[in-house]
PDB file of C-alpha atoms in Angstrom:
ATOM      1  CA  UNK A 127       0.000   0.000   0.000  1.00  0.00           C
ATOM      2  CA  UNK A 128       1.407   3.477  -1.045  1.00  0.00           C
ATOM      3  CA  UNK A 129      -0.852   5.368   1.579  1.00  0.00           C
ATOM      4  CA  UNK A 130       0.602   5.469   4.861  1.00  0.00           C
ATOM      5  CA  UNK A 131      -1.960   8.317   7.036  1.00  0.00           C
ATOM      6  CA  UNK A 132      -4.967   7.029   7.954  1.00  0.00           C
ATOM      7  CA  UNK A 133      -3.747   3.274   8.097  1.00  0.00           C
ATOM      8  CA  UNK A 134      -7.051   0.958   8.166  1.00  0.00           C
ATOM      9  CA  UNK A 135      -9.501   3.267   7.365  1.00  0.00           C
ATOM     10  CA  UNK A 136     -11.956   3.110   4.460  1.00  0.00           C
ATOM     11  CA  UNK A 137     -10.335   5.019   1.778  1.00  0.00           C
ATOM     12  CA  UNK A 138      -7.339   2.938   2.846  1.00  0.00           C
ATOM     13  CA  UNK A 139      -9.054  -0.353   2.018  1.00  0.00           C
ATOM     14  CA  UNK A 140     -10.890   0.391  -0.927  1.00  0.00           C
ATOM     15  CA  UNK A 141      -7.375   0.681  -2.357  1.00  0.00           C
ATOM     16  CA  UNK A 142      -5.851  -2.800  -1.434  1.00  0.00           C
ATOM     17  CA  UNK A 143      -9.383  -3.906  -2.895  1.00  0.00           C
ATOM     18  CA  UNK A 144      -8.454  -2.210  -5.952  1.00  0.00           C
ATOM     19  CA  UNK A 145      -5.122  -3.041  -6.290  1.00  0.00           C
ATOM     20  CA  UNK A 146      -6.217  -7.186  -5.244  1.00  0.00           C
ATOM     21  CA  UNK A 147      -3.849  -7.403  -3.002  1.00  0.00           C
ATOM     22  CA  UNK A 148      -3.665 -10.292  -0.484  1.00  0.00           C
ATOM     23  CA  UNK A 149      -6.277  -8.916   2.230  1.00  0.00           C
ATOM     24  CA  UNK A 150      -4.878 -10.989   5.083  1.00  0.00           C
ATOM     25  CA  UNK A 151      -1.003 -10.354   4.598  1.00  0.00           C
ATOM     26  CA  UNK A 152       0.578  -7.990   6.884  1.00  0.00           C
ATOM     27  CA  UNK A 153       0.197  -4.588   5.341  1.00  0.00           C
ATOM     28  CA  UNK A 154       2.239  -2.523   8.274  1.00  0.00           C
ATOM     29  CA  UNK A 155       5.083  -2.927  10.260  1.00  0.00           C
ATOM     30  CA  UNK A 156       6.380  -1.357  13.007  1.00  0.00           C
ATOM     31  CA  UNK A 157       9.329  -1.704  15.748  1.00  0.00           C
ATOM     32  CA  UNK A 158       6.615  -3.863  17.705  1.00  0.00           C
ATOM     33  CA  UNK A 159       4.842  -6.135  14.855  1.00  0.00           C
ATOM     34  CA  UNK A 160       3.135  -6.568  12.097  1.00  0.00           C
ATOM     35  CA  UNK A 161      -0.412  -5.889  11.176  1.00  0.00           C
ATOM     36  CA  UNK A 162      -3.438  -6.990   8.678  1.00  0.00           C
ATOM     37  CA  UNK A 163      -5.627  -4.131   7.674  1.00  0.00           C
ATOM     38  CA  UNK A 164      -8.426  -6.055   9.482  1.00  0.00           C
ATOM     39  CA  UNK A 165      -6.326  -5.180  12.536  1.00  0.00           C
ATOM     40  CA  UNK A 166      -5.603  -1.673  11.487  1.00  0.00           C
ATOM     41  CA  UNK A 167      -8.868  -0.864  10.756  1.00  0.00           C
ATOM     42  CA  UNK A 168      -9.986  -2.605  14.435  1.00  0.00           C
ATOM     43  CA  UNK A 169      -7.230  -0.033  16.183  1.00  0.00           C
ATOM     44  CA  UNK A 170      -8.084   3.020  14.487  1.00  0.00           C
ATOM     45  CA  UNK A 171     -12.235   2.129  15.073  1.00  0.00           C
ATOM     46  CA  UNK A 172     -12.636   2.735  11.565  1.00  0.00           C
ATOM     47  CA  UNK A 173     -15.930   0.593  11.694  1.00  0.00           C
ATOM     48  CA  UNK A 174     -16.573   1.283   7.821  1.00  0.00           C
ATOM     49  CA  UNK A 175     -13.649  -0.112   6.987  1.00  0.00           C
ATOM     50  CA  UNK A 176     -14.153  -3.331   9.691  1.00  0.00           C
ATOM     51  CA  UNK A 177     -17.723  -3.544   7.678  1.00  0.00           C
ATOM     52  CA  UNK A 178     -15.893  -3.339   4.155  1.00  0.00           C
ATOM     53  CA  UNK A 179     -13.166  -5.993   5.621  1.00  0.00           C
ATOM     54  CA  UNK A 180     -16.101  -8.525   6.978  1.00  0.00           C
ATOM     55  CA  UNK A 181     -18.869  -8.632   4.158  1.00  0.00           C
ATOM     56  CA  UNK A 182     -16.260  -8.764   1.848  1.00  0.00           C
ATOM     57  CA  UNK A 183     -16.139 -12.597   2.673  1.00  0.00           C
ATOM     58  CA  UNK A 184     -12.600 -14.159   3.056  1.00  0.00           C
ATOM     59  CA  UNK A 185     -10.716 -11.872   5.526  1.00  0.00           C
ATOM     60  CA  UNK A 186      -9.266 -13.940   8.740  1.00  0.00           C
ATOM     61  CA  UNK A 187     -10.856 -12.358  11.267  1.00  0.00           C
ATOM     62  CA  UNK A 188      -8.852 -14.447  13.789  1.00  0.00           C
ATOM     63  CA  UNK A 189      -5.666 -13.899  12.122  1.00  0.00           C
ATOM     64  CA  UNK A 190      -2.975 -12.850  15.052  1.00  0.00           C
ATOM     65  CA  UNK A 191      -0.508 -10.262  14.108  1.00  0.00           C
ATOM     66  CA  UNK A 192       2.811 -11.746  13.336  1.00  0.00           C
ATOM     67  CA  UNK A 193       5.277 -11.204  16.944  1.00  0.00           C
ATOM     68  CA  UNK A 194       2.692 -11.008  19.748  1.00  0.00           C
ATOM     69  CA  UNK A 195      -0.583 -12.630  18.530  1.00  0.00           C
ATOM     70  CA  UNK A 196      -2.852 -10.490  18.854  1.00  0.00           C
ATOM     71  CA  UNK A 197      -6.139 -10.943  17.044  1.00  0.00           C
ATOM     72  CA  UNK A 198      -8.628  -7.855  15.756  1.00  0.00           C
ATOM     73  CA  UNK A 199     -10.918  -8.852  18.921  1.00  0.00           C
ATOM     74  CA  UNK A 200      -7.542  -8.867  21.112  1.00  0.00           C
ATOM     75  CA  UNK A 201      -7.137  -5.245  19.462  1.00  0.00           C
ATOM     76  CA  UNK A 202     -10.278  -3.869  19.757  1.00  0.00           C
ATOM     77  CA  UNK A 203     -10.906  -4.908  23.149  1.00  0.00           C
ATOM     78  CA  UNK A 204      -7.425  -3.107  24.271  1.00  0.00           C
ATOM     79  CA  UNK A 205      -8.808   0.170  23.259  1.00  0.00           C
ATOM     80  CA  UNK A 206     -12.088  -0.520  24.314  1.00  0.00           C
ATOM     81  CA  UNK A 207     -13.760   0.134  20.837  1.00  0.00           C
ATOM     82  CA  UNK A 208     -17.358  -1.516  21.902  1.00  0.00           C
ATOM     83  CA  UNK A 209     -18.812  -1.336  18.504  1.00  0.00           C
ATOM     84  CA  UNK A 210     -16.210  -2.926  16.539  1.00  0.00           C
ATOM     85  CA  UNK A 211     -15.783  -5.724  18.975  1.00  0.00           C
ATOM     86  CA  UNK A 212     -19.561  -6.290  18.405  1.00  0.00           C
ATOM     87  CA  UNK A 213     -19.034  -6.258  14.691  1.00  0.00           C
ATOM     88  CA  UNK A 214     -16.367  -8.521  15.137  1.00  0.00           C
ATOM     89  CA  UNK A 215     -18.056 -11.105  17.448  1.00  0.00           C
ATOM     90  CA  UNK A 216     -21.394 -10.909  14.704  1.00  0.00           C
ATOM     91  CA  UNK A 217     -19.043 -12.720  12.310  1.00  0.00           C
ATOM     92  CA  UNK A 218     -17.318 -15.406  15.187  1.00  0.00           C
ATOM     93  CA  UNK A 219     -14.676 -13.865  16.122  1.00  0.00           C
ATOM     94  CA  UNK A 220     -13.028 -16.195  18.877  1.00  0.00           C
ATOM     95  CA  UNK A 221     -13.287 -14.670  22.098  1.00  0.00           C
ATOM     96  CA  UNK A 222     -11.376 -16.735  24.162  1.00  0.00           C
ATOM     97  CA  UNK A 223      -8.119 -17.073  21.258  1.00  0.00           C
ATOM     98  CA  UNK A 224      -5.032 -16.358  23.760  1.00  0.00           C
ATOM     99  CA  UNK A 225      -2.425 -13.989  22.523  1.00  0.00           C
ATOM    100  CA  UNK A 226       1.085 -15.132  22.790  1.00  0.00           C
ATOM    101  CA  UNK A 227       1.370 -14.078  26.518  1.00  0.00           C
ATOM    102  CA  UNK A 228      -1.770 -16.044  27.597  1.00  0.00           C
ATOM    103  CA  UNK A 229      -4.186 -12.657  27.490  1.00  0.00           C
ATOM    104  CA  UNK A 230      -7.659 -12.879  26.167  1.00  0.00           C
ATOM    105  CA  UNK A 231      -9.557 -10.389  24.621  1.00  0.00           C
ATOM    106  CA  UNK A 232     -11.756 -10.223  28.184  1.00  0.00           C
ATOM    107  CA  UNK A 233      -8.529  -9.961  30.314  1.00  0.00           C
ATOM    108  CA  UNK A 234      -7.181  -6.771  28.082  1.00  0.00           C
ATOM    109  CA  UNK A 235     -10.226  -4.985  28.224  1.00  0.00           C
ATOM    110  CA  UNK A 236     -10.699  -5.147  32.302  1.00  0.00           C
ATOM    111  CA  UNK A 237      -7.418  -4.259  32.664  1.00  0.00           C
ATOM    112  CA  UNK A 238      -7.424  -1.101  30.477  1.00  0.00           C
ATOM    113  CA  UNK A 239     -10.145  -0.088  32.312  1.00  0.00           C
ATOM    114  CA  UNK A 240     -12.868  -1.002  29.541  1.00  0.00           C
ATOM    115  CA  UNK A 241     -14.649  -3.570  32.042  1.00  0.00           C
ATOM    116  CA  UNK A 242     -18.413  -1.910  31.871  1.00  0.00           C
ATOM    117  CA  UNK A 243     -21.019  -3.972  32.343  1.00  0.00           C
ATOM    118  CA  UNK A 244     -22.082  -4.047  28.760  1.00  0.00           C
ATOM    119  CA  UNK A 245     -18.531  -4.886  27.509  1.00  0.00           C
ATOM    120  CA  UNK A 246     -18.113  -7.638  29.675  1.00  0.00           C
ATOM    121  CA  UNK A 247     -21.497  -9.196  28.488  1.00  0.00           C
ATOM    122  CA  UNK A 248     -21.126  -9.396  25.162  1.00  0.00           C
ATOM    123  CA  UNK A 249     -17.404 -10.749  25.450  1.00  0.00           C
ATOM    124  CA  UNK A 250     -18.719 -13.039  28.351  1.00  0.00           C
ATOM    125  CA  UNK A 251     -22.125 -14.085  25.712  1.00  0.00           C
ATOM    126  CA  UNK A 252     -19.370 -14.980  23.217  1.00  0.00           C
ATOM    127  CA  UNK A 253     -18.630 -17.703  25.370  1.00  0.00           C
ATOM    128  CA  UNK A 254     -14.959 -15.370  26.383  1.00  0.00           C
ATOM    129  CA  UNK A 255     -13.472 -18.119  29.453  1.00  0.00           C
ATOM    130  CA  UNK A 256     -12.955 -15.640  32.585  1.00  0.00           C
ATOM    131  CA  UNK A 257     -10.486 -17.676  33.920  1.00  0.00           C
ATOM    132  CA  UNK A 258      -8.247 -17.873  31.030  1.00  0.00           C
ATOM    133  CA  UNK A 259      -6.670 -15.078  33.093  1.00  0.00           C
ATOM    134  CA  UNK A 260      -8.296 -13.330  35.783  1.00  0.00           C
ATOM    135  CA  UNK A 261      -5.960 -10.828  37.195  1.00  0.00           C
ATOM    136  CA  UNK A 262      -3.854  -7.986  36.032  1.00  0.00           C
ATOM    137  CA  UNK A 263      -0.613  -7.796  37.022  1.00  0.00           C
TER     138      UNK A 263
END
């Protein structure tokens, strides 16, 4: 991809659509890791672009990013972006996948502070396993 502001959001997409690229190679990388522009658009909350990504039909929407396995859920969750871990969880994503440091999706939301009631239902509904890891350290 030639367009580097706005990673992930919809403008952004339509043009690896265009172009055909692989939608579930790693379109960014960074110090950190590497990341799909399912996960990009998950971390910026570009929920157009998550839409695009999802009805399009054949985007991993468990893929982990390359170095610490985080998934778009995982992602989402961390920054507490509600409505695209609903989105997410509307087409399966796995709630209870483990990153490579044994965190779930759950655990990284209640420990960035994104434990409301409402959050924790609809990870807990998705079948998310509380005791996967219950306490932040």
């Amino acid at each position: 991809m030639t367009r580097t502001s706005n990673l992930g959001d919809l403008p952004a997409i339509e043009d690896a659509i265009s172009a055909k690229v692989d939608l579930n190679a790693y379109h960014h990388t960074t110090a950190e890791d590497s990341y799909t522009l399912l996960q990009l658009a998950c971390m910026g909350d570009h929920l157009d672009a998550v839409q695009r990504l999802l009805t399009l039909g054949g985007v991993e929407v468990n893929k982990a990013t390359e170095v610490r396995g985080w998934t778009p859920l995982f992602l989402a969750s961390q920054l507490g972006h509600e409505h695209c871990v609903t989105m997410l969880l509307e087409y399966h994503a796995d709630a209870n996948m483990l990153a490579n440091d044994g965190q779930t999706p759950l655990w990284i939301a209640c420990c960035n502070g994104f434990g409301s009631p409402h959050f924790f239902t609809m990870l807990m509904s998705s079948m998310a396993s509380a005791s996967l890891k219950v306490a932040c350290n």
